[in-house]
Amino acid sequence: MSKRVLIVDDEADIRSITQLALEMATDWTVLTAGSGQEALAIAARDRPDVILLDLMMPEMDGRATLQQLKLDGATQAIPVILVTAKAAAKGDRFGDLAVAAVLAKPFRPLQLAADIKAILGWR
Amino acid sequence: MVDPTLVNPTTRPYQADILAIDDTPENLQLLAQLLSDRHYKVRSVTKGKTALRAAQAAPPDLILLDVNMPELNGYEVCQQLKADPRTAHVPVIFISALGETLDKVQAFRVGGVDYITKPFQVEEVLARIETHLRLQLLQRQLQAQNTQLQQEMRDRQQAEEKFAKAFRVSPNPITLTSLPECRFIEVNPSFLRLTGYSREQVIGYSVFELGLSLGLNESAQDVQELMAAGVLYNREIDLHTVSGELRTWLLSIEQMDIDGQPCALAVASDITERKRLEAEFISLVSHELRTPLNSVIGSLDLLATGHLGQLNDKGHRLVQIAIANAERLIRLINDILDLDRMRSGQVTLRFSLCSLPDLCQQAQAALQEMAAQARVKVRVEVDAISLWADCDRLQQLLINLLSNAIKFSLPGQQIWLRGQLAPPPKGLPGLPGLQLQLQDQGRGIPADKLHLIFERFQQVDASDARQKGGTGLGLAICRQIAEQHGGRIWAESTMGEGSTFFVWLPLQAAPAS
């Protein structure tokens, strides 16, 4: 069964591009959410295999969304990859966050799928 | 303002203007002749009333006055002369014939300065006249000097009042401190208002004792610099208010001497709010710029993969150009944000043991392709030194410096990266530390630009940013990293021969506050 990926980003353009990139490179099913709240609902309902979570979002930001995901028994086991446009991502430390990895924007479309596979040990 | 009567008498055609009054024409003639021979101008009158009119019309330099005269006698004439402001200052010498009763006391009481008895000795008369003329001259000189002094005092007082008022009402903090101790001698109300201190809490205490300024080393260095140069303009300092609040001030300081004691007059403006707005603006703008750029880059990348349909060569080249430029914009925004966060202290250093050879090797590897394309050879000769620092940041510093050197080198030129132990640079206390030295053979940096290159957006040539693909922030970031480690960065350069960048870092850097 093909993998299912949930992309969470408040920017519709970024959602489209990321979706296009992943669909182009893989046979994964790509779900999208435009806000933290939407992400929580979809995650609980569809149980994706991984969540790509944007850090900077209005209202409920990436950190708050992550916290909720980890609190909910239905979603706490889903690996989360943080995506951040913050400058010099390597200068930022996310050691305190229970995330599988942190990816910096902008990402190379084809590289993104490869990165996700490498992080999660998918073949 | 020069009193015409003070003009040196030798410049006049006569020595002095003397009014002689005697009711005996023979006496008068004799006296007039005597004085004229000595180059005095003499006006002779025989009556007291005529004498008063003559004196009032043109006050003489001296009056010779007979005591015994009909109608108005000498005393009365003298009294009237002294009562009139026009003639009051003219010295009067009484003349009286032997045998006449001369009331000497009366003569002085009515304002006479001297008396002569007839028959007189010519030399004595002349001597007395000379003496009184000279006394009169001196007195008037004194008076004039006195008037001038009073005027100067008034002027100075007015100037001081103006300054005192400016000092008092200025919205800018102004301080007067002694040098080199930086003890407060005087501060204005704005200083007290903005720092929260009371006058008693600061006067007599030093900047250091009060813990006003952060970075004591830097203050001490500023003092040295001030005493050497006489002025310091636009020095940005951070200081603590009495409640511990952090404010940023921009200082201009001038050295002056007060009673032989060197002092510093400092005028400040509080730029805390300006800086906060600036930082907010930078971060807002950067985020708003970056979000659409990420979409642009993502879309271009997808086009470039060819999965959506193959582009022809020209189309492919155009997409590559668009990607390269969008990435440059992202780099610029990242650098602005990075520097801004470092400057505002939002980035704390993560200290660990860093091996210099490893750092250099990694930096060299990261730029291998760039160096190869530019056909520039990078030679690394570093000692096996380890230091306690933020390895990621040092890596960033090395890569910035190296890529700069490569950018400004011509094909075939070489770059040397050396690292060894060295004592701290002038002005920094402490033990020997690591000194990095990056030497290129590039075009060099003009001497008047050397101190500017570590400021934001200060490329030697404004077109460099475009031609060399730089952001104009690389060296500013390097400086920030070096200073955060308690180190320094500086450069030396010879036009046409190349530049050498120096970075000195303590081996055991404590995290900067």
XYZ file of C-alpha atoms in Angstrom:
636
model
C 0.000 0.000 0.000
C 1.355 3.373 -0.924
C 2.480 5.787 1.759
C 0.326 8.704 2.761
C 1.878 12.098 3.502
C 0.162 15.074 5.123
C 1.520 18.499 4.172
C 0.655 21.293 6.601
C 1.369 24.838 5.383
C -0.639 28.048 5.487
C 0.682 29.025 2.058
C -1.497 27.441 -0.637
C 1.278 27.831 -3.230
C 3.768 25.974 -1.084
C 1.200 23.201 -0.507
C 0.663 22.857 -4.252
C 4.358 22.803 -5.064
C 5.191 20.315 -2.345
C 2.312 18.086 -3.370
C 3.340 18.261 -7.012
C 6.945 17.494 -6.140
C 6.111 14.447 -4.045
C 3.586 13.105 -6.523
C 6.079 13.586 -9.310
C 8.799 11.643 -7.553
C 6.795 8.965 -5.767
C 3.530 7.047 -5.805
C 2.587 8.421 -2.380
C -0.849 9.793 -1.593
C -0.510 13.427 -0.622
C -2.981 15.076 1.746
C -2.840 18.784 2.558
C -3.948 21.040 5.417
C -3.904 24.833 5.454
C -3.865 25.276 9.230
C -2.947 23.539 12.453
C -6.572 22.797 13.291
C -7.222 21.276 9.893
C -4.061 19.210 10.259
C -5.211 17.778 13.606
C -8.556 16.740 12.113
C -7.063 15.122 9.005
C -4.299 13.433 10.998
C -6.798 11.882 13.410
C -9.113 10.787 10.616
C -6.674 9.562 7.961
C -3.664 8.529 10.065
C -0.983 9.494 7.489
C 2.451 7.828 7.568
C 4.235 11.127 8.009
C 3.343 14.777 8.582
C 5.341 17.624 7.011
C 4.626 20.489 9.361
C 5.384 24.156 8.639
C 6.706 25.923 11.703
C 5.549 29.456 10.960
C 1.769 29.602 10.668
C -0.713 32.163 11.936
C -2.922 31.313 14.926
C -1.901 27.729 15.713
C 1.774 27.513 14.747
C 3.895 24.428 14.107
C 4.954 24.024 17.713
C 1.391 24.190 19.037
C 0.161 21.801 16.359
C 2.960 19.389 17.179
C 2.089 19.523 20.854
C -1.537 18.640 20.119
C -0.527 15.818 17.785
C 1.629 14.318 20.520
C -1.128 14.651 23.110
C -3.702 12.806 21.030
C -3.350 9.031 21.312
C -4.612 8.652 17.760
C -1.833 10.765 16.272
C 1.053 10.661 18.730
C 2.857 7.850 16.932
C 2.866 9.577 13.534
C 6.365 10.838 12.701
C 6.521 14.613 12.164
C 9.075 16.394 10.014
C 9.280 20.121 10.737
C 9.693 22.396 7.764
C 11.040 25.842 8.476
C 11.937 28.844 6.429
C 13.823 30.281 9.353
C 17.239 31.561 8.443
C 20.203 29.272 8.924
C 18.123 26.377 10.123
C 21.177 24.658 11.443
C 21.606 27.575 13.821
C 18.208 26.836 15.283
C 17.969 23.906 17.587
C 14.860 21.857 17.885
C 16.229 19.358 20.348
C 13.349 20.076 22.682
C 10.790 19.067 20.072
C 9.810 15.458 19.487
C 10.285 15.584 15.740
C 11.826 13.114 13.344
C 13.788 15.819 11.533
C 13.901 19.461 10.557
C 14.020 20.466 6.916
C 14.864 23.951 5.727
C 12.902 25.785 3.069
C 13.345 26.130 0.222
C 13.834 22.436 -0.549
C 14.684 20.789 -3.832
C 11.489 19.051 -5.004
C 13.101 15.745 -5.927
C 15.441 15.898 -2.963
C 12.470 16.257 -0.620
C 11.123 12.771 -1.311
C 14.605 11.297 -0.983
C 15.114 13.134 2.306
C 11.825 11.857 3.712
C 12.683 8.312 2.712
C 16.108 8.585 4.318
C 14.759 10.073 7.532
C 12.068 7.454 7.979
C 14.008 4.514 6.593
C 11.553 3.932 3.781
C 12.759 2.109 0.763
C 35.685 100.701 21.194
C 38.633 103.110 21.510
C 38.490 106.325 23.468
C 39.950 108.988 21.124
C 41.603 110.709 24.045
C 43.568 107.541 24.756
C 45.366 107.727 21.462
C 49.062 107.953 22.012
C 49.709 111.713 22.458
C 52.664 111.616 20.088
C 50.293 111.008 17.214
C 48.687 114.394 17.859
C 50.350 117.575 16.629
C 50.514 118.767 20.238
C 51.250 117.001 23.516
C 48.056 117.959 25.304
C 45.310 120.530 25.323
C 45.657 122.775 28.330
C 43.197 125.422 29.418
C 44.881 128.186 31.393
C 42.752 130.592 33.433
C 44.208 133.696 35.076
C 42.750 137.184 35.463
C 46.217 138.685 34.981
C 46.940 138.794 31.228
C 50.708 138.998 31.760
C 50.766 135.851 33.832
C 48.606 134.171 31.314
C 50.811 135.125 28.430
C 53.902 133.950 30.208
C 52.316 130.616 30.977
C 50.975 130.210 27.465
C 54.366 130.922 25.972
C 56.048 128.508 28.301
C 53.664 125.706 27.423
C 53.558 126.398 23.715
C 57.337 126.128 23.658
C 56.915 122.619 25.031
C 54.429 121.783 22.276
C 51.312 122.017 24.372
C 48.216 123.475 22.885
C 47.153 126.289 25.171
C 43.851 128.043 25.442
C 44.023 131.104 27.672
C 41.069 132.774 29.303
C 40.893 135.477 31.921
C 37.470 134.927 33.368
C 35.911 132.044 35.254
C 32.700 132.115 33.217
C 34.571 132.065 29.906
C 36.709 129.215 31.232
C 33.638 127.104 32.061
C 32.211 127.643 28.594
C 35.505 126.792 26.928
C 35.949 123.665 29.035
C 32.401 122.490 28.366
C 32.668 123.162 24.641
C 35.851 121.125 24.316
C 37.074 119.463 27.497
C 40.854 120.010 27.759
C 43.349 117.452 29.009
C 44.268 119.665 31.955
C 43.284 122.970 33.509
C 45.575 125.504 35.185
C 43.363 127.635 37.381
C 44.170 130.840 39.220
C 42.648 131.012 42.669
C 42.109 134.723 43.046
C 39.814 136.037 40.383
C 36.979 138.568 40.459
C 33.412 137.365 40.051
C 33.923 133.561 40.097
C 37.051 132.641 42.010
C 39.122 129.528 41.282
C 37.412 127.292 43.849
C 33.995 128.119 42.475
C 35.108 127.505 38.897
C 36.598 124.171 39.973
C 33.426 123.169 41.800
C 31.363 123.841 38.707
C 33.796 121.950 36.479
C 33.611 118.939 38.760
C 29.823 119.112 38.888
C 29.562 118.878 35.117
C 29.987 115.328 33.777
C 31.575 116.710 30.613
C 34.470 118.209 32.551
C 34.487 116.319 35.824
C 37.396 114.119 34.777
C 39.697 116.968 33.747
C 42.522 117.400 36.291
C 42.687 120.915 37.744
C 45.926 122.423 39.050
C 45.527 125.578 41.105
C 47.916 128.499 40.717
C 48.289 131.059 43.428
C 50.689 133.926 43.910
C 52.979 133.909 46.874
C 51.491 136.074 49.584
C 47.974 135.282 48.501
C 46.168 133.094 50.898
C 45.958 129.663 49.359
C 43.655 127.382 51.165
C 45.229 124.074 50.197
C 42.600 122.037 51.925
C 39.892 123.948 50.105
C 41.729 123.413 46.809
C 41.651 119.637 47.203
C 38.155 119.613 48.603
C 36.687 121.272 45.517
C 38.416 118.663 43.320
C 41.835 120.077 42.517
C 44.665 117.608 42.041
C 47.607 119.866 42.781
C 48.712 123.456 43.246
C 51.579 125.679 42.138
C 52.708 128.901 43.745
C 53.894 131.931 41.832
C 56.472 132.897 40.984
C 57.060 129.403 39.795
C 59.947 127.409 38.629
C 59.424 126.399 35.023
C 60.732 122.860 35.499
C 58.491 122.290 38.471
C 55.397 123.476 36.618
C 56.183 121.279 33.653
C 56.913 118.306 35.861
C 53.612 118.667 37.677
C 51.684 119.088 34.452
C 53.408 116.028 32.977
C 52.687 113.971 36.048
C 49.021 114.784 36.105
C 48.587 114.304 32.406
C 50.155 110.895 32.746
C 48.054 110.036 35.795
C 44.994 111.144 33.914
C 45.903 108.985 30.948
C 46.528 105.945 33.126
C 43.298 106.452 34.956
C 41.344 106.615 31.758
C 43.097 103.552 30.446
C 42.155 101.720 33.613
C 38.588 102.841 33.257
C 38.437 101.670 29.674
C 39.955 98.325 30.601
C 37.498 97.995 33.401
C 34.592 98.683 31.068
C 35.929 96.139 28.621
C 36.384 93.535 31.347
C 32.861 94.068 32.542
C 31.585 93.635 29.005
C 33.572 90.433 28.596
C 32.236 89.142 31.868
C 28.712 89.890 30.767
C 29.322 88.158 27.415
C 30.790 85.123 29.103
C 28.003 84.985 31.593
C 25.487 85.116 28.772
C 27.315 82.360 26.909
C 27.403 80.269 30.048
C 23.725 80.869 30.647
C 22.955 79.816 27.092
C 25.007 76.645 27.504
C 23.523 75.954 30.912
C 20.061 76.334 29.482
C 20.813 74.042 26.536
C 22.309 71.546 28.989
C 19.230 71.773 31.207
C 16.483 71.562 28.613
C 18.141 69.263 26.054
C 16.082 66.129 25.396
C 19.415 64.376 24.846
C 21.345 63.084 27.825
C 24.514 65.133 28.324
C 27.284 64.252 30.745
C 30.581 65.711 31.809
C 33.019 63.134 33.148
C 36.617 63.206 34.265
C 39.213 61.338 32.252
C 40.393 58.682 32.341
C 38.371 57.594 35.423
C 34.999 58.476 33.798
C 33.722 59.970 37.034
C 30.561 62.036 36.599
C 31.160 65.746 37.176
C 27.833 66.967 35.825
C 24.805 65.355 34.214
C 21.666 66.933 32.804
C 18.054 66.153 33.729
C 17.554 64.076 30.553
C 20.363 61.780 31.623
C 18.741 61.306 35.019
C 15.291 60.845 33.510
C 16.445 58.174 31.046
C 18.690 56.256 33.436
C 16.407 56.558 36.462
C 19.290 57.627 38.700
C 19.158 60.622 41.019
C 21.849 63.296 40.852
C 23.337 62.208 44.166
C 23.625 58.631 42.939
C 25.867 59.527 40.001
C 27.860 62.699 40.697
C 31.323 61.690 41.885
C 30.913 58.072 40.833
C 32.482 56.510 37.771
C 30.727 54.842 34.854
C 32.437 51.621 35.896
C 31.436 51.818 39.557
C 27.816 52.317 38.586
C 27.937 49.413 36.133
C 26.233 51.665 33.622
C 27.910 50.376 30.554
C 28.052 46.790 29.414
C 31.378 45.440 28.291
C 33.829 47.222 30.550
C 36.741 46.406 28.285
C 35.079 48.188 25.477
C 34.477 51.297 27.571
C 38.097 51.351 28.672
C 39.125 51.040 25.054
C 36.796 53.863 24.079
C 38.411 56.055 26.737
C 41.855 55.336 25.316
C 40.640 56.085 21.847
C 38.981 59.301 22.989
C 42.114 60.521 24.722
C 44.145 59.769 21.613
C 41.778 61.281 19.052
C 40.026 63.990 21.099
C 36.610 62.999 19.733
C 34.460 59.938 19.288
C 31.453 60.134 17.038
C 28.369 57.925 16.970
C 29.548 55.263 19.358
C 26.809 52.773 20.057
C 26.737 51.567 23.635
C 24.411 49.424 25.672
C 23.703 50.529 29.181
C 21.691 49.536 32.203
C 19.216 51.918 33.764
C 18.933 51.932 37.549
C 16.149 49.353 37.283
C 18.330 47.084 35.167
C 16.561 47.831 31.915
C 18.776 47.622 28.861
C 18.937 50.706 26.650
C 20.996 51.476 23.579
C 22.536 54.921 23.257
C 24.375 56.589 20.454
C 27.184 58.692 21.907
C 29.264 61.537 20.577
C 32.059 62.486 22.923
C 34.479 65.361 22.846
C 37.471 65.806 25.079
C 37.917 69.169 26.792
C 40.053 70.629 29.550
C 38.501 72.106 32.658
C 41.035 73.748 34.972
C 43.745 71.577 33.450
C 41.813 68.367 34.092
C 40.922 66.347 30.987
C 37.168 65.780 30.759
C 34.756 64.180 28.374
C 31.608 65.970 27.261
C 29.223 63.339 25.955
C 25.939 63.906 24.172
C 23.745 60.854 23.735
C 20.566 59.892 22.023
C 18.534 56.940 23.132
C 18.045 54.742 20.066
C 16.541 51.750 21.853
C 13.134 52.210 20.294
C 14.566 52.941 16.873
C 16.588 49.746 17.018
C 13.621 47.703 18.172
C 11.517 49.001 15.274
C 14.379 48.376 12.907
C 14.712 44.781 14.079
C 10.976 44.238 13.898
C 10.876 45.715 10.442
C 13.748 43.569 9.245
C 12.206 40.376 10.505
C 8.758 41.248 9.146
C 10.050 42.244 5.748
C 12.315 39.237 5.577
C 9.480 36.833 6.277
C 7.171 38.543 3.819
C 9.877 38.424 1.171
C 10.874 34.877 1.773
C 7.462 33.221 1.651
C 6.695 34.145 -1.982
C 10.316 33.471 -2.925
C 10.037 29.944 -1.645
C 7.089 29.406 -3.972
C 9.067 30.869 -6.864
C 12.050 28.639 -6.224
C 9.914 25.552 -5.688
C 8.032 26.127 -8.934
C 11.201 26.795 -10.904
C 12.811 23.680 -9.475
C 9.850 21.580 -10.542
C 10.054 23.046 -14.032
C 13.771 22.350 -14.121
C 13.322 18.645 -13.336
C 11.777 18.168 -16.724
C 9.059 15.935 -15.314
C 6.421 18.355 -16.541
C 7.706 18.315 -20.085
C 11.178 18.845 -21.463
C 12.365 22.437 -21.914
C 14.601 23.279 -24.826
C 18.159 24.519 -24.055
C 17.230 28.181 -23.958
C 14.227 27.528 -21.748
C 16.373 25.436 -19.457
C 19.019 28.186 -19.253
C 16.366 30.774 -18.420
C 14.993 28.625 -15.620
C 18.524 28.183 -14.247
C 19.057 31.962 -14.312
C 15.777 32.480 -12.510
C 16.714 29.871 -9.887
C 20.194 31.331 -9.330
C 18.802 34.805 -8.780
C 15.988 33.703 -6.547
C 18.513 31.783 -4.468
C 20.678 34.862 -4.203
C 17.718 36.779 -2.854
C 17.027 34.049 -0.320
C 20.687 34.143 0.715
C 20.517 37.883 1.220
C 17.384 37.616 3.308
C 18.878 34.794 5.352
C 22.039 36.811 5.955
C 20.038 39.864 7.034
C 17.999 37.788 9.436
C 21.000 35.887 10.681
C 22.985 39.010 11.397
C 20.010 40.707 12.935
C 19.395 37.838 15.303
C 23.061 37.687 16.262
C 23.183 41.409 16.873
C 20.078 41.362 18.988
C 21.478 38.464 21.011
C 18.774 36.030 19.930
C 21.384 33.526 18.883
C 23.363 32.040 21.713
C 26.581 30.209 21.051
C 26.763 26.454 21.529
C 30.214 25.815 22.889
C 32.142 22.626 22.287
C 35.747 21.694 21.622
C 36.571 22.604 18.008
C 39.624 21.347 16.176
C 41.108 24.019 13.957
C 42.508 21.622 11.327
C 39.108 19.914 11.070
C 37.293 23.247 10.737
C 39.655 24.415 8.031
C 39.433 21.157 6.161
C 35.643 21.255 6.191
C 35.575 24.873 5.035
C 38.042 24.108 2.290
C 35.971 21.131 1.159
C 32.788 23.225 1.105
C 34.412 25.747 -1.209
C 36.421 23.332 -3.312
C 34.109 23.646 -6.277
C 33.988 27.426 -6.077
C 37.783 27.639 -5.885
C 38.183 25.230 -8.775
C 35.805 27.245 -10.934
C 37.641 30.449 -10.114
C 40.960 28.622 -10.689
C 42.186 29.863 -7.314
C 44.407 27.717 -5.144
C 43.689 27.610 -1.419
C 46.621 26.633 0.809
C 45.901 25.719 4.410
C 48.747 25.751 6.948
C 47.288 25.591 10.432
C 48.712 24.338 13.709
C 46.939 21.547 15.573
C 45.011 23.866 17.879
C 41.730 23.099 19.597
C 39.533 25.771 21.077
C 36.343 26.059 23.056
C 33.891 27.704 20.684
C 30.744 27.315 18.601
C 32.009 25.096 15.779
C 29.093 25.873 13.443
C 29.654 29.599 13.806
C 33.409 29.323 13.284
C 32.702 27.254 10.206
C 30.421 30.025 8.952
C 33.130 32.598 9.636
C 35.783 30.584 7.799
C 33.530 29.946 4.813
C 32.567 33.619 4.587
C 36.189 34.753 4.685
C 37.392 32.076 2.280
C 34.617 32.625 -0.246
C 35.304 36.356 -0.092
C 38.967 35.762 -0.801
C 38.116 33.464 -3.707
C 35.645 36.006 -5.122
C 38.238 38.744 -5.147
C 41.084 36.645 -6.521
C 41.990 36.365 -10.178
C 42.484 32.997 -11.889
C 45.892 31.573 -11.045
C 46.219 33.452 -7.757
C 46.644 31.803 -4.377
C 45.101 32.125 -0.976
C 46.820 31.197 2.274
C 44.923 30.256 5.385
C 47.196 30.130 8.405
C 46.394 29.551 12.039
C 48.648 29.696 15.071
C 48.797 30.819 18.681
C 49.267 34.549 19.167
C 48.872 37.096 21.964
C 45.614 39.073 21.928
C 45.500 42.132 19.657
C 46.118 45.596 21.104
C 43.414 46.613 23.525
C 42.339 43.100 24.458
C 43.585 41.630 27.704
C 44.152 37.968 28.321
C 46.117 34.921 27.339
C 47.358 34.008 23.879
C 44.634 32.735 21.586
C 44.109 31.468 18.082
C 45.068 33.840 15.310
C 43.751 33.060 11.867
C 45.320 34.786 8.924
C 43.763 34.697 5.500
C 45.935 36.211 2.829
C 44.978 36.786 -0.786
C 46.650 38.303 -3.832
C 43.554 40.202 -4.911
C 43.177 43.837 -5.852
C 43.351 45.068 -2.247
C 41.174 47.391 -0.184
C 41.733 51.165 -0.104
C 42.991 52.357 3.291
C 39.995 54.648 3.794
C 37.612 51.712 3.352
C 39.404 49.256 5.632
C 37.481 50.223 8.753
C 34.144 50.162 6.906
C 34.187 46.698 5.404
C 32.967 45.023 8.582
C 29.846 47.188 8.649
C 26.611 46.029 7.071
C 26.271 46.639 3.334
C 29.700 48.215 3.067
C 31.287 46.758 0.032
C 34.265 48.647 -1.293
C 32.568 48.938 -4.643
C 28.787 49.097 -4.724
C 28.723 46.977 -7.864
C 30.545 44.147 -6.051
C 27.330 42.792 -4.589
C 25.948 42.191 -8.044
C 29.116 41.074 -9.783
C 30.416 38.823 -7.057
C 27.076 37.488 -5.935
C 27.670 38.614 -2.383
C 25.164 40.097 -0.032
C 27.335 42.767 1.563
C 26.783 41.100 4.909
C 29.420 38.378 5.002
C 32.076 40.369 6.832
C 29.544 41.908 9.204
C 28.507 38.380 10.138
C 32.175 37.412 10.582
C 32.711 40.330 12.920
C 29.631 39.431 14.879
C 30.813 35.844 15.266
C 34.332 36.902 16.287
C 33.035 39.395 18.840
C 30.482 36.975 20.235
C 33.438 34.711 21.000
C 35.245 37.585 22.719
C 37.611 37.912 19.766
C 38.380 40.469 17.094
C 38.530 40.671 13.334
C 40.540 43.151 11.315
C 42.223 43.502 7.967
C 45.385 44.843 6.398
C 45.719 45.562 2.744
C 48.021 46.933 0.097
C 46.409 48.086 -3.127
C 47.383 45.846 -5.996
C 49.124 43.309 -3.753
C 46.289 41.784 -1.785
C 44.610 41.767 1.589
C 45.116 39.831 4.787
C 42.237 39.225 7.150
C 43.030 38.478 10.767
C 40.766 36.800 13.271
C 41.868 36.434 16.860
C 39.859 34.201 19.185
C 40.442 33.274 22.808
C 41.028 29.550 23.317
C 38.573 29.426 26.197
C 35.894 31.849 25.146
C 33.260 32.483 27.738
C 29.829 33.077 26.249
C 29.472 36.828 25.741
C 26.706 38.381 27.783
